[in-house]
Coordinates of C-alpha atoms and ligand atoms in Angstrom, one line a residue:
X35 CA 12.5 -22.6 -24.2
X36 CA 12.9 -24.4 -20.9
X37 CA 14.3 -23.5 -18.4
X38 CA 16.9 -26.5 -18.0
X39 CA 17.9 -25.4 -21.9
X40 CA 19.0 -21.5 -20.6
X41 CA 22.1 -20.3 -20.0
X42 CA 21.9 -18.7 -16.3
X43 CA 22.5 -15.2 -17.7
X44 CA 19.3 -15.8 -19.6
X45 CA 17.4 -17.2 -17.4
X46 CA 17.8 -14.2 -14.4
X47 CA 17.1 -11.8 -17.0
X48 CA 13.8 -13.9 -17.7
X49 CA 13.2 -13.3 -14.3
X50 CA 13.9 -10.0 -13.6
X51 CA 11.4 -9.5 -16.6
X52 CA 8.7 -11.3 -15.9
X53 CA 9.1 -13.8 -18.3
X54 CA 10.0 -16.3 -16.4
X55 CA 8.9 -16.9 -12.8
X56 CA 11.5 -18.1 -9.6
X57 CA 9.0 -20.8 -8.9
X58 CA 8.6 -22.8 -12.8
X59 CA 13.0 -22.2 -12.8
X60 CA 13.3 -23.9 -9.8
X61 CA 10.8 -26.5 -10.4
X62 CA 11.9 -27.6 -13.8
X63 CA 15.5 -28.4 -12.4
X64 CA 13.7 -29.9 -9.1
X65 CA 12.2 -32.4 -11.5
X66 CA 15.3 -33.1 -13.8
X67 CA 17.0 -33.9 -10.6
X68 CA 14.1 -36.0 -9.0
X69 CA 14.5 -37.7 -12.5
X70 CA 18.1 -38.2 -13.0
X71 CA 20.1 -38.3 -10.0
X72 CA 19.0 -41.7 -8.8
X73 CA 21.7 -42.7 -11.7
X74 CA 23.9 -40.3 -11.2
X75 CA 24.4 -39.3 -6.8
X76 CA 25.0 -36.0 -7.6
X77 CA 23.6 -34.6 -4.5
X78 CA 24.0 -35.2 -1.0
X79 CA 20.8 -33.7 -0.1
X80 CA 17.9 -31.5 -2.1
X81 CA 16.7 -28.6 0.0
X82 CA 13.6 -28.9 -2.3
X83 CA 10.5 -27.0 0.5
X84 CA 12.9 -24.5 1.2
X85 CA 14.1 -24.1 -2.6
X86 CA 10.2 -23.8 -3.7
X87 CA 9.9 -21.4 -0.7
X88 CA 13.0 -19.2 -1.6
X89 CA 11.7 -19.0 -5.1
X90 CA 7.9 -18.2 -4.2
X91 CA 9.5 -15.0 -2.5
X92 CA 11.4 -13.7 -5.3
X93 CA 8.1 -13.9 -7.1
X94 CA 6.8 -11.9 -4.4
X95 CA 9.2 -9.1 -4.1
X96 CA 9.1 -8.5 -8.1
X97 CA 5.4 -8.9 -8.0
X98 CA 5.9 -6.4 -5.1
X99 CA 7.7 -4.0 -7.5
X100 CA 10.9 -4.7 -4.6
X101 CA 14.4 -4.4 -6.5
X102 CA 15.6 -7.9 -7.3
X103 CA 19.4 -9.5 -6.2
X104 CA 21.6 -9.7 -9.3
X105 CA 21.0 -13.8 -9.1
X106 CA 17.3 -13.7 -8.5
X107 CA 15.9 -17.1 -9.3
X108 CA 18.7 -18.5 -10.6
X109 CA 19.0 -22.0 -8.6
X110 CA 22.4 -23.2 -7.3
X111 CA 23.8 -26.1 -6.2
X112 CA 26.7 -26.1 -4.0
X113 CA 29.7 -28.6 -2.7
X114 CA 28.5 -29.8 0.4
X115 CA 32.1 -28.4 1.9
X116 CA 30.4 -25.0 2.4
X117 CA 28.3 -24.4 5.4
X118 CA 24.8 -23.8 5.1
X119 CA 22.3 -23.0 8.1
X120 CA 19.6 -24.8 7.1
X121 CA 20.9 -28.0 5.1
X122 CA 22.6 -30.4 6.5
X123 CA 27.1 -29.7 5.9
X124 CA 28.7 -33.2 5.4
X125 CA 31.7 -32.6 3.4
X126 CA 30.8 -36.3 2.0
X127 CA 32.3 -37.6 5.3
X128 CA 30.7 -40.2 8.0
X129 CA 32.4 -37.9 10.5
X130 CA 30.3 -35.3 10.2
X131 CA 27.1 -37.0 8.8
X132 CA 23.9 -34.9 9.3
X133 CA 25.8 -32.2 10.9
X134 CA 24.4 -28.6 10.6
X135 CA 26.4 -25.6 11.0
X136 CA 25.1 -22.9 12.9
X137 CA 25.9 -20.3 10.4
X138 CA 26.1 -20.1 6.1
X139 CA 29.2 -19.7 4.7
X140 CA 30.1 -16.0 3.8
X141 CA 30.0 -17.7 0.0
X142 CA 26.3 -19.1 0.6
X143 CA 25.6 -15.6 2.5
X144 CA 26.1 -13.7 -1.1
X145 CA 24.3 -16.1 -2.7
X146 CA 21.1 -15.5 -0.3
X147 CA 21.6 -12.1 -0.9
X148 CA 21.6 -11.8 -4.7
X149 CA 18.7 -13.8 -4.3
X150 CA 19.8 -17.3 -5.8
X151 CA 17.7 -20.3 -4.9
X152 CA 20.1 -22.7 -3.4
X153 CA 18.5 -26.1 -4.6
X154 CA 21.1 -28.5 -2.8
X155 CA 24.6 -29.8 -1.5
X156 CA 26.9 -31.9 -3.9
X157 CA 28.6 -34.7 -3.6
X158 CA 32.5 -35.0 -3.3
X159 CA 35.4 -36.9 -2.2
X160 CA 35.6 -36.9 1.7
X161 CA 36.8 -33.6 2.7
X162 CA 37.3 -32.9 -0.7
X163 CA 40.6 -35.2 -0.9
X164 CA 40.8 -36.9 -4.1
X165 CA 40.4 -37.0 -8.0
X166 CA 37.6 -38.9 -9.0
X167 CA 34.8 -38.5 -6.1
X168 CA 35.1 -42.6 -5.4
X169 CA 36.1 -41.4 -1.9
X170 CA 32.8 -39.9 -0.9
X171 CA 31.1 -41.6 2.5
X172 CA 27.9 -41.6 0.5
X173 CA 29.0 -43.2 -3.0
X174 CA 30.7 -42.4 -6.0
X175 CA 29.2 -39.9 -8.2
X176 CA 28.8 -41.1 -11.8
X177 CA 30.0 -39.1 -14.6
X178 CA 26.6 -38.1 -17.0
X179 CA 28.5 -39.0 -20.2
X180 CA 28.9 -42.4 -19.4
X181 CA 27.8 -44.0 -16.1
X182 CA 30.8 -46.7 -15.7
X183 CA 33.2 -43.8 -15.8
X184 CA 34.0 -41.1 -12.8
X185 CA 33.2 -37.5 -13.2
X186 CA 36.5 -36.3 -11.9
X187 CA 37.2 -34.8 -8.5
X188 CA 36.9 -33.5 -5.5
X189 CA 33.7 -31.2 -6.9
X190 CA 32.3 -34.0 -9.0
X191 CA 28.9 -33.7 -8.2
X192 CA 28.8 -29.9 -8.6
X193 CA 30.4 -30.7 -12.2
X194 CA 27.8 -33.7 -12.7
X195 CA 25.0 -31.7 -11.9
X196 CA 25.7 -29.2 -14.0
X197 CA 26.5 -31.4 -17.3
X198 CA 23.2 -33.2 -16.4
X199 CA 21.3 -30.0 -16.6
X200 CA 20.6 -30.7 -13.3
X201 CA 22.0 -27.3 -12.2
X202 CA 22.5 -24.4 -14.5
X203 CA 25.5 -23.3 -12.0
X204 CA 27.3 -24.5 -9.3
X205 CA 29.6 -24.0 -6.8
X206 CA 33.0 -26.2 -5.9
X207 CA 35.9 -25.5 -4.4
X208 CA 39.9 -26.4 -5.5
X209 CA 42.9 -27.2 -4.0
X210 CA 44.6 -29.1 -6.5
X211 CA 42.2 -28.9 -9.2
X212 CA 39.2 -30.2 -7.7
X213 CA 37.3 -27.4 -9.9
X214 CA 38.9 -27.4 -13.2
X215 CA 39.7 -31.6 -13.1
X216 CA 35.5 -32.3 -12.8
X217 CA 35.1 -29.8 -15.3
X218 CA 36.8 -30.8 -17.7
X219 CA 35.9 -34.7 -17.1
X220 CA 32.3 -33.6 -17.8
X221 CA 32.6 -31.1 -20.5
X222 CA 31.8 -28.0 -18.3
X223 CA 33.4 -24.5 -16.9
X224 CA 35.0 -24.2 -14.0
X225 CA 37.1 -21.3 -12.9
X226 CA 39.3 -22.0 -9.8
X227 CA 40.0 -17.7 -8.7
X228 CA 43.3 -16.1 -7.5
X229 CA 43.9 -17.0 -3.6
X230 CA 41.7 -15.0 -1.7
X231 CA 39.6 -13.4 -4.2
X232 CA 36.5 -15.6 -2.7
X233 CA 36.0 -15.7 0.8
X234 CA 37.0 -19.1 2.3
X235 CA 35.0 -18.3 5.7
X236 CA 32.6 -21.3 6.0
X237 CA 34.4 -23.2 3.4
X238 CA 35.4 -27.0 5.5
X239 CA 38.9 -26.6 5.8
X240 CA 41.4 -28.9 3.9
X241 CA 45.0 -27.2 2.9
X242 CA 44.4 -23.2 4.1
X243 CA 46.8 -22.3 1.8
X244 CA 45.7 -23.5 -1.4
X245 CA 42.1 -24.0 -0.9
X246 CA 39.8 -21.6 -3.1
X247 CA 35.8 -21.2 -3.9
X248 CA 34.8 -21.1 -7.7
X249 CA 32.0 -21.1 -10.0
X250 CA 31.1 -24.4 -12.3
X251 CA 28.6 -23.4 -15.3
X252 CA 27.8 -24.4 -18.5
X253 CA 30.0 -21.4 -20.1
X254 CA 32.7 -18.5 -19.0
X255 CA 29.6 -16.1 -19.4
X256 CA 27.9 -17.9 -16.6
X257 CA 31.2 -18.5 -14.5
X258 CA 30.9 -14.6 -14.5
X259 CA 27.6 -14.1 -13.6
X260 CA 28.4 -16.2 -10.5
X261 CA 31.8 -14.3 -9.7
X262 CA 30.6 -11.2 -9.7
X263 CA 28.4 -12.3 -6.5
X264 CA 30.9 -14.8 -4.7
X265 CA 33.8 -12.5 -5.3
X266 CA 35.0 -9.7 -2.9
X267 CA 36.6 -9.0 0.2
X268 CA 35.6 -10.7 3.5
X269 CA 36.8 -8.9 6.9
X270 CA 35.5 -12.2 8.3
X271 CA 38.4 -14.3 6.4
X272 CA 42.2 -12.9 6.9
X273 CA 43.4 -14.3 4.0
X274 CA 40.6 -12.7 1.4
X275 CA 41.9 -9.3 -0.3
X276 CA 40.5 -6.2 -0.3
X277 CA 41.0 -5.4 -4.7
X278 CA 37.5 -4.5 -6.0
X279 CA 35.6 -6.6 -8.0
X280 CA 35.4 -5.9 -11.3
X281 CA 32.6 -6.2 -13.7
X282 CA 33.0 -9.3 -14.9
X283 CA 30.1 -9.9 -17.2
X284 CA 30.4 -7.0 -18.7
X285 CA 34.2 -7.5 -19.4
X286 CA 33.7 -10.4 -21.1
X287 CA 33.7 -8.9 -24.6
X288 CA 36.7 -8.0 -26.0
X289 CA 39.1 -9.2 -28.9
X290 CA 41.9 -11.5 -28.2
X291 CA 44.6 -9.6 -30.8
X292 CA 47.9 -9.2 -28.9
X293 CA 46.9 -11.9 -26.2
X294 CA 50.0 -13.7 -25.6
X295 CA 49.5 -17.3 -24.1
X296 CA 52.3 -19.8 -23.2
X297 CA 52.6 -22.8 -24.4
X298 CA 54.4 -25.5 -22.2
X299 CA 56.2 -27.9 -24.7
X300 CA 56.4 -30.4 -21.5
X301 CA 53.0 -31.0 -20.4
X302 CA 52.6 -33.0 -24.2
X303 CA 55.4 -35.7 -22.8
X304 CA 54.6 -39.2 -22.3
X305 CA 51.4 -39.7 -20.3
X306 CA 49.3 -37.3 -22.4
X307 CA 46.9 -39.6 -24.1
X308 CA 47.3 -38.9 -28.2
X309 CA 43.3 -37.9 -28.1
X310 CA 43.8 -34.7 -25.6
X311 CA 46.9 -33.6 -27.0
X312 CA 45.3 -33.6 -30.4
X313 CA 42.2 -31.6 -29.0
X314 CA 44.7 -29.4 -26.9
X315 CA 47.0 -28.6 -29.4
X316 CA 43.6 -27.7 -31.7
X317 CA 42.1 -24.9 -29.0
X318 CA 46.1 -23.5 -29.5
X319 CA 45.2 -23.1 -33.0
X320 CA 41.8 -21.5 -32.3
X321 CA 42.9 -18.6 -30.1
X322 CA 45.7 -18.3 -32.4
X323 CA 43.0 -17.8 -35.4
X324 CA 41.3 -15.6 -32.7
X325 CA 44.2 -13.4 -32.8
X326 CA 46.5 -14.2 -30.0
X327 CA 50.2 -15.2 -30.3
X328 CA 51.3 -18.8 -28.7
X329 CA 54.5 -19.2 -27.0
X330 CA 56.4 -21.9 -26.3
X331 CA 57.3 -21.2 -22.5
X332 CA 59.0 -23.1 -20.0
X333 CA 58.3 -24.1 -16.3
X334 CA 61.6 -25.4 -15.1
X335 CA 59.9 -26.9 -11.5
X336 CA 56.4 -27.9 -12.9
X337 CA 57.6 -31.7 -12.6
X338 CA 58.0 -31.1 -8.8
X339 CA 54.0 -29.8 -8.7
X340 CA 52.7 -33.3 -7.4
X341 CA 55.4 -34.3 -4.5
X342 CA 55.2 -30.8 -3.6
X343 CA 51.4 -30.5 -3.1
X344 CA 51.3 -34.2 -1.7
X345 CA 53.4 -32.6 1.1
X346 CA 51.8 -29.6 1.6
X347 CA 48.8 -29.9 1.3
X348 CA 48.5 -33.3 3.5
X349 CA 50.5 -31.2 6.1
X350 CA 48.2 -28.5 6.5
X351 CA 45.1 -31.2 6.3
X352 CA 46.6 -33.1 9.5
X353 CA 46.0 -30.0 11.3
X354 CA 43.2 -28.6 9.7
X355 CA 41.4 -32.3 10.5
X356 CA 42.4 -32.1 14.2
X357 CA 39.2 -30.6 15.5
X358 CA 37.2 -33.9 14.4
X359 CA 37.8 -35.5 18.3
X360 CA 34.3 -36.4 18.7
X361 CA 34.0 -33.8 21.0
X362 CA 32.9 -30.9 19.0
X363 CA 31.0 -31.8 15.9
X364 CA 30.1 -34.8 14.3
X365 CA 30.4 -38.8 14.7
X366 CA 31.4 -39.6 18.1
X367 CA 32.0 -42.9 19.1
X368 CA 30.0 -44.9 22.1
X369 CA 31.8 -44.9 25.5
X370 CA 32.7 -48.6 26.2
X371 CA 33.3 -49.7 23.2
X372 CA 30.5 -49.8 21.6
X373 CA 30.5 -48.3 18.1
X374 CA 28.4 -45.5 17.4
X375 CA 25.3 -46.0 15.0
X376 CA 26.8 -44.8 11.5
X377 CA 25.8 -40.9 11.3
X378 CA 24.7 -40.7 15.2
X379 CA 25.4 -37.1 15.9
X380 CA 26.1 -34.9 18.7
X381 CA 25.9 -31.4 18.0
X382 CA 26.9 -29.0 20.5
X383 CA 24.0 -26.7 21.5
X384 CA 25.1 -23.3 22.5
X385 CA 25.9 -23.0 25.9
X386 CA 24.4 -26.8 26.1
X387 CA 26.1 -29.4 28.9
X388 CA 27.6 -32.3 27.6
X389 CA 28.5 -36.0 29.5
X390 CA 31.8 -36.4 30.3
X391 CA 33.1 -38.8 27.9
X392 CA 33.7 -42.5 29.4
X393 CA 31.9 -41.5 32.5
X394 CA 30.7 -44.1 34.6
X395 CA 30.9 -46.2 31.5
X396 CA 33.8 -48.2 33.0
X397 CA 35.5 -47.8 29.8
X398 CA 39.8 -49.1 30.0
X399 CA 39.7 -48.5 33.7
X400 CA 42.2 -45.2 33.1
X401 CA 40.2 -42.8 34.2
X402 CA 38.3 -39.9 32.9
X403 CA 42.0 -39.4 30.6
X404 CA 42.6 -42.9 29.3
X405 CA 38.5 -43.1 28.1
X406 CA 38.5 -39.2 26.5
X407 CA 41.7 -40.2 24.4
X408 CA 39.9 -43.6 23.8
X409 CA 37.2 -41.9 22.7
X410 CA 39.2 -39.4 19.8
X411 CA 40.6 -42.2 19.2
X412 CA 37.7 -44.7 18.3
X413 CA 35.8 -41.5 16.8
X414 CA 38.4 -40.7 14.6
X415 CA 38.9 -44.3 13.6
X416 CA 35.2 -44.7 12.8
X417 CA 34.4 -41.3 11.3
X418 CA 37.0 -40.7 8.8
X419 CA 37.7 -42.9 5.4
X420 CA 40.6 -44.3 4.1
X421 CA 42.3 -41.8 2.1
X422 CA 41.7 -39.1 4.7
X423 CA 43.8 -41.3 7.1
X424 CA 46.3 -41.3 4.7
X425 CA 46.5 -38.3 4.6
X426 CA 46.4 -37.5 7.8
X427 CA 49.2 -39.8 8.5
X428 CA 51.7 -38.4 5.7
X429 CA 51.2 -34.8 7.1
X430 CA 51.6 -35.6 10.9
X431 CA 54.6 -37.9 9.7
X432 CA 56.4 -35.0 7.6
X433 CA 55.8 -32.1 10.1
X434 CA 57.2 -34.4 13.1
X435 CA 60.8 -33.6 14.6
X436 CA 63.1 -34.9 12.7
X437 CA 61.3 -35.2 9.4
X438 CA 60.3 -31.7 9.4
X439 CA 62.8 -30.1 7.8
X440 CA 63.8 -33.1 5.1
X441 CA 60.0 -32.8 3.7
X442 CA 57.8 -30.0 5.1
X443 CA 60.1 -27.2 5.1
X444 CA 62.2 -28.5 1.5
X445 CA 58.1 -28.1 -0.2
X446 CA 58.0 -25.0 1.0
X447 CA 61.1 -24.1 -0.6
X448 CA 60.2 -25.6 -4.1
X449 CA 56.8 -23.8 -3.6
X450 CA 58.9 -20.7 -4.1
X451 CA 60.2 -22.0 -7.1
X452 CA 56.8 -22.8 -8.7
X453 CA 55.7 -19.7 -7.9
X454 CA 58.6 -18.2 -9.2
X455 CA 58.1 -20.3 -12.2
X456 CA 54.9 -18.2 -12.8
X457 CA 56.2 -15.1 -12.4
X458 CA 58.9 -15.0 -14.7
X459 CA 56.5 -17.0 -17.0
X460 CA 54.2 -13.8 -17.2
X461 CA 56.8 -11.7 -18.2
X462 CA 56.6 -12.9 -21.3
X463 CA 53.0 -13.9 -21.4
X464 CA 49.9 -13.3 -20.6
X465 CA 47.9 -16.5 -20.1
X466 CA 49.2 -20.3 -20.1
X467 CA 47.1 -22.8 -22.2
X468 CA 47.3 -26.2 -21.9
X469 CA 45.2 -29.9 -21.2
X470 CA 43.7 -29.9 -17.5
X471 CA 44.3 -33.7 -17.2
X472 CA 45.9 -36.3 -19.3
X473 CA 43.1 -38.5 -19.8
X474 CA 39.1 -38.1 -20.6
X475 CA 37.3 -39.7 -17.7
X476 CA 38.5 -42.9 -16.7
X477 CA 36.4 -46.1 -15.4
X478 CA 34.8 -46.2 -11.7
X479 CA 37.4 -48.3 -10.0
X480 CA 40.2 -48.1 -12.5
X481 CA 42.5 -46.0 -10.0
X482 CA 40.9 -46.2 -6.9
X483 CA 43.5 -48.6 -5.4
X484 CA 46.3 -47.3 -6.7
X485 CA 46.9 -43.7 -4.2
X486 CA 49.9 -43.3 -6.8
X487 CA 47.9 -43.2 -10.1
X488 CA 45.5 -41.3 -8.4
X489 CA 47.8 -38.4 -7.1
X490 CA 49.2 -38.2 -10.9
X491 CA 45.7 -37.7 -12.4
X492 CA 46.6 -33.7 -10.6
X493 CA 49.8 -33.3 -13.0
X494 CA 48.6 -30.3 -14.5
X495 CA 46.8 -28.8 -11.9
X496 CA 48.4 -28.3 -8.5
X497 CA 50.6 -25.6 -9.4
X498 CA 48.1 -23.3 -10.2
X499 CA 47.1 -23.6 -6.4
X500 CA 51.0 -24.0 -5.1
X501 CA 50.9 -20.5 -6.9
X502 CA 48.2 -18.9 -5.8
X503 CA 47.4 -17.8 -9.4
X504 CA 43.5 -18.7 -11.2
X505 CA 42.9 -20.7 -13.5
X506 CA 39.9 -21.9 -15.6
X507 CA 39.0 -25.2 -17.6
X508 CA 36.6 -25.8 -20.2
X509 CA 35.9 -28.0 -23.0
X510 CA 37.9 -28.6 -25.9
X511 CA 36.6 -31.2 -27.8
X512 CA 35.5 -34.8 -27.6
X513 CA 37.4 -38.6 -27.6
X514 CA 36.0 -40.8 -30.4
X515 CA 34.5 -42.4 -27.8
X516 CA 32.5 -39.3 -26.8
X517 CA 34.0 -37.9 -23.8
X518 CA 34.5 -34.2 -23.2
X519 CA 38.1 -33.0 -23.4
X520 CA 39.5 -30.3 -21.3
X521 CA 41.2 -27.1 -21.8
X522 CA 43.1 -25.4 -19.2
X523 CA 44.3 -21.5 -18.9
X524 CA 45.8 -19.9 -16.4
X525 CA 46.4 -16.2 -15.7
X526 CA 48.2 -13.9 -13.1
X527 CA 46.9 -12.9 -9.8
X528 CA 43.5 -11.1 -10.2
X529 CA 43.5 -11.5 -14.1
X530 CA 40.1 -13.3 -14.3
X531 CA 38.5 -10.8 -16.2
X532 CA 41.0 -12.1 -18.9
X533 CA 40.5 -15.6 -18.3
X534 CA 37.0 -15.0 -18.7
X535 CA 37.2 -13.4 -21.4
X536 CA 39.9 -15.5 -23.6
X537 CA 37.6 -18.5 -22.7
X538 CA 34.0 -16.7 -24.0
X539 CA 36.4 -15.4 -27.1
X540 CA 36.9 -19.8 -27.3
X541 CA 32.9 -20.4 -26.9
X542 CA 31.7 -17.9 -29.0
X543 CA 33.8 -19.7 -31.8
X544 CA 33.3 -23.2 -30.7
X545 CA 30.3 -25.3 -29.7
X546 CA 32.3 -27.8 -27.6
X547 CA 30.8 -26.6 -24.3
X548 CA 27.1 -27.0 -26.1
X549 CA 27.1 -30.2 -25.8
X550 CA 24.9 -32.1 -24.1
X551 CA 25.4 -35.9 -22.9
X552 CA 22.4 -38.1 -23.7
X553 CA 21.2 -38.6 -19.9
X554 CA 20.2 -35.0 -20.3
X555 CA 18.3 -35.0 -23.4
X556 CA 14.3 -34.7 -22.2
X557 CA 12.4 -37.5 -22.5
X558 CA 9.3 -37.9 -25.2
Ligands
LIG85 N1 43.0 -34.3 -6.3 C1 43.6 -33.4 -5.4 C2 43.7 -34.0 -4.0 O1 43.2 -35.1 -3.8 C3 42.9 -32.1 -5.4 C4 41.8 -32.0 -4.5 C5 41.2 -30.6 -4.4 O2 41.5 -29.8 -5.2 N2 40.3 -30.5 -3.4 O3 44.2 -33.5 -3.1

């Protein structure tokens, strides 16, 4: 079998047994992605020496008869939000093209540790703000079952990646659904975890409060392979909490009788195209075959979900993006007026002296004031794209005086309500079903000028993140005209272990997420 064919369980115990070595893994998904991604802009950058150099070690340290990480050789790609040391950190943005952090993040740390071979940094939307990557600095990603179409955003090149067998796992990260929306557009797992069960240290900031690290893999078994490293307490991030982690891989196996999931009667209103709620409405009937019990649940605030997010989420952003000023990372724009060369970087070197901004430049005549705001200014004009200026400009307008109240503080309060929505919910169930977006993957281009249309393509996910709660998409089924279908549950606080195991009950009784597009088929 090859490599590219394994599921990532498989292949580390391949490794840890000798029967497969770090080194072939890593080559054989080198070479699929030297082969494919030309069509498909996945990556951002290929770490491919230090890959091969990571995975000759592993070799070493078994051949060495040294104990071996829980991941060893299993290579990874991961969202170019997170920082890593030695690859360059981009977040798909001009602003901070070719930057690289000084440190990994705490996520990339674990990864190191169980001795995964990190093989690259994905493609996104710009600061991971958007639905369909099209907002990426560096091009669209395309989505491997059909080329025309997007693969769903913000993580769609972890989700690409992985459905071109590029990647046997990867790692993405959700504030709205940028994990389980790419998954499900290319027929993949992603589980978006509980607020602050991943550490967020190192992760680019976009919304604080809803932003969360996941796993992307072919199945729920993988998603838990990866978990079990990425998940834990972090002193080094406030926010992350201190509940053990449980096992869970070895969780995963477990009946589904007496497994009560909700079933919203309103997410199948108008909007949900006939295909997905057909597909939807069939994964009800398999878990109920499976043993568990579907209810018909309500969520009395779930239509608020979009406006809600689009408030706080662009609030928290407008702060969160503050520190791009050209001062401390990334693009920075000429003094003078003359614009920077795209990507020209200037990194600050510790304890390293920097020109004053504007300085003998004779820039606006101000003084050394008037040029350093004119320089913020210009860098934030050049560095950032489009629909991170939007948002930008919706959070800094709904948190000003006078508009603070009307918009920032009344989300808040209908945040409460969603998340009380949830709670009384899972009173009377344990998990909510339902589709993860209303469509299969829609054309490159079809939405990109409409902010509206795309905002809406996050219906169904958003609350999950305005709750706090986890939640986990996989495949479903497919549209006559072959594109994956997406299934989305959602559990309390901490109950991943029963996510993951009501969606490996699903795969072990459905071939859905076997599927392989035809870009990924090997070639004679
Ligand atoms: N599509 C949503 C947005 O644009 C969600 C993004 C995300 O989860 N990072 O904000």
């Amino acid at each position: 079998m090859q490599p590219s064919d394994m599921s990532a369980v498989d292949l580390v115990t391949a490794v840890r047994h000798g029967d497969l070595t770090a080194l072939r893994a890593t080559e054989a998904f080198l070479e699929r992605i030297e082969r494919l991604d030309s069509q498909i802009n996945a990556f951002l950058s290929v770490d491919r020496e230090g890959a091969l150099r990571t995975a000759a070690a592993i070799d070493e340290k078994r051949k060495a008869g040294q104990p071996l990480g829980p991941l060893a050789g299993l290579p990874v790609a991961v969202k170019d939000a997170l920082c890593t040391f030695d690859q360059p950190t981009t977040c798909a943005s001009k602003m901070l093209a070719g930057f690289r952090p000084p440190y990994d993040a705490e996520v990339v740390a674990r990864l190191r540790a169980a001795d995964a071979v990190i093989v690259g940094k994905t493609n996104m939307d710009e600061f991971a703000m958007g639905g369909s990557n099209e907002n990426s600095a560096f091009g669209p990603v395309h989505n491997p079952w059909d080329l025309t179409r997007a693969p769903g955003g913000s993580s769609g090149g972890s989700a690409a990646c992985v459905a071109a067998d590029m990647a046997p796992v990867a790692i993405g990260s959700d504030t709205g659904g940028s994990i389980r929306q790419p998954a499900g557009l290319c027929g993949i797992t992603g589980l978006k975890p509980t607020y602050g069960r991943v550490s967020r240290r190192g992760l680019v900031a976009f919304a604080s409060s809803l932003d969360q690290i996941g796993p992307m893999a072919r199945s729920a078994a993988d998603c838990a392979l990866l978990l079990e490293t990425i998940a834990g307490h972090d002193p080094g991030d406030a926010t992350s909490l201190e509940s053990p982690v449980p096992p869970y891989g070895a969780d995963l196996d477990g009946p589904l009788e007496g497994v009560r999931i909700g079933r919203v009667p309103a997410h199948f209103g108008a909007g949900l195209c006939p295909e997905v709620a057909h597909a939807v409405e069939e994964a009800f009937a398999a878990f109920r075959a499976a043993g568990a019990t579907i209810i018909d649940i309500d969520m009395p605030h779930a239509d608020a979900g979009v406006a809600t997010y689009y408030l706080v989420a662009p609030c928290e952003a407008s702060s969160n993006l503050a520190r791009y000023d050209g001062a401390h990372y990334g693009h920075r724009a000429e003094p003078g007026g003359h614009r920077a060369e795209p990507g020209r970087l200037h990194p600050v070197e510790p304890g390293g002296h920097r020109a004053e901004p504007g300085k003998g430049s004779g820039a606006s005549g101000g003084g050394f004031e008037s040029a350093l705001v004119e320089m913020y200014c210009r860098s934030r004009a050049e560095g950032f794209g489009p629909e991170v200026k939007r948002r930008i400009m919706l959070g800094t307008y709904a948190l000003s005086a006078g508009y603070y109240d009307a918009y920032y503080a009344k989300a808040l309060k209908v945040r409460r309500l969603i998340r009380q929505d949830y709670l009384d919910a899972f009173e009377k169930v344990d998990l909510i079903g339902g589709p993860v977006s209303a469509t299969a993957a829609f054309k490159l281009g079809e939405k990109s000028g409409d902010p509206l249309a795309m905002y809406l393509v996050d219906l169904y996910t958003v609350c999950t993140n305005l709750a706090g709660v986890g939640g986990i998409s996989f495949p479903c089924g497919f549209t006559k005209g072959g594109l994956p279908i997406g299934f989305q549950l959602q559990a309390p606080a901490l109950a991943e272990p029963l996510l993951l195991r009501a969606t490996d009950r699903y795969q072990h009784l459905t071939d859905w997420h076997r599927r392989r597009p035809a870009i990924a088929a090997r070639p004679r």
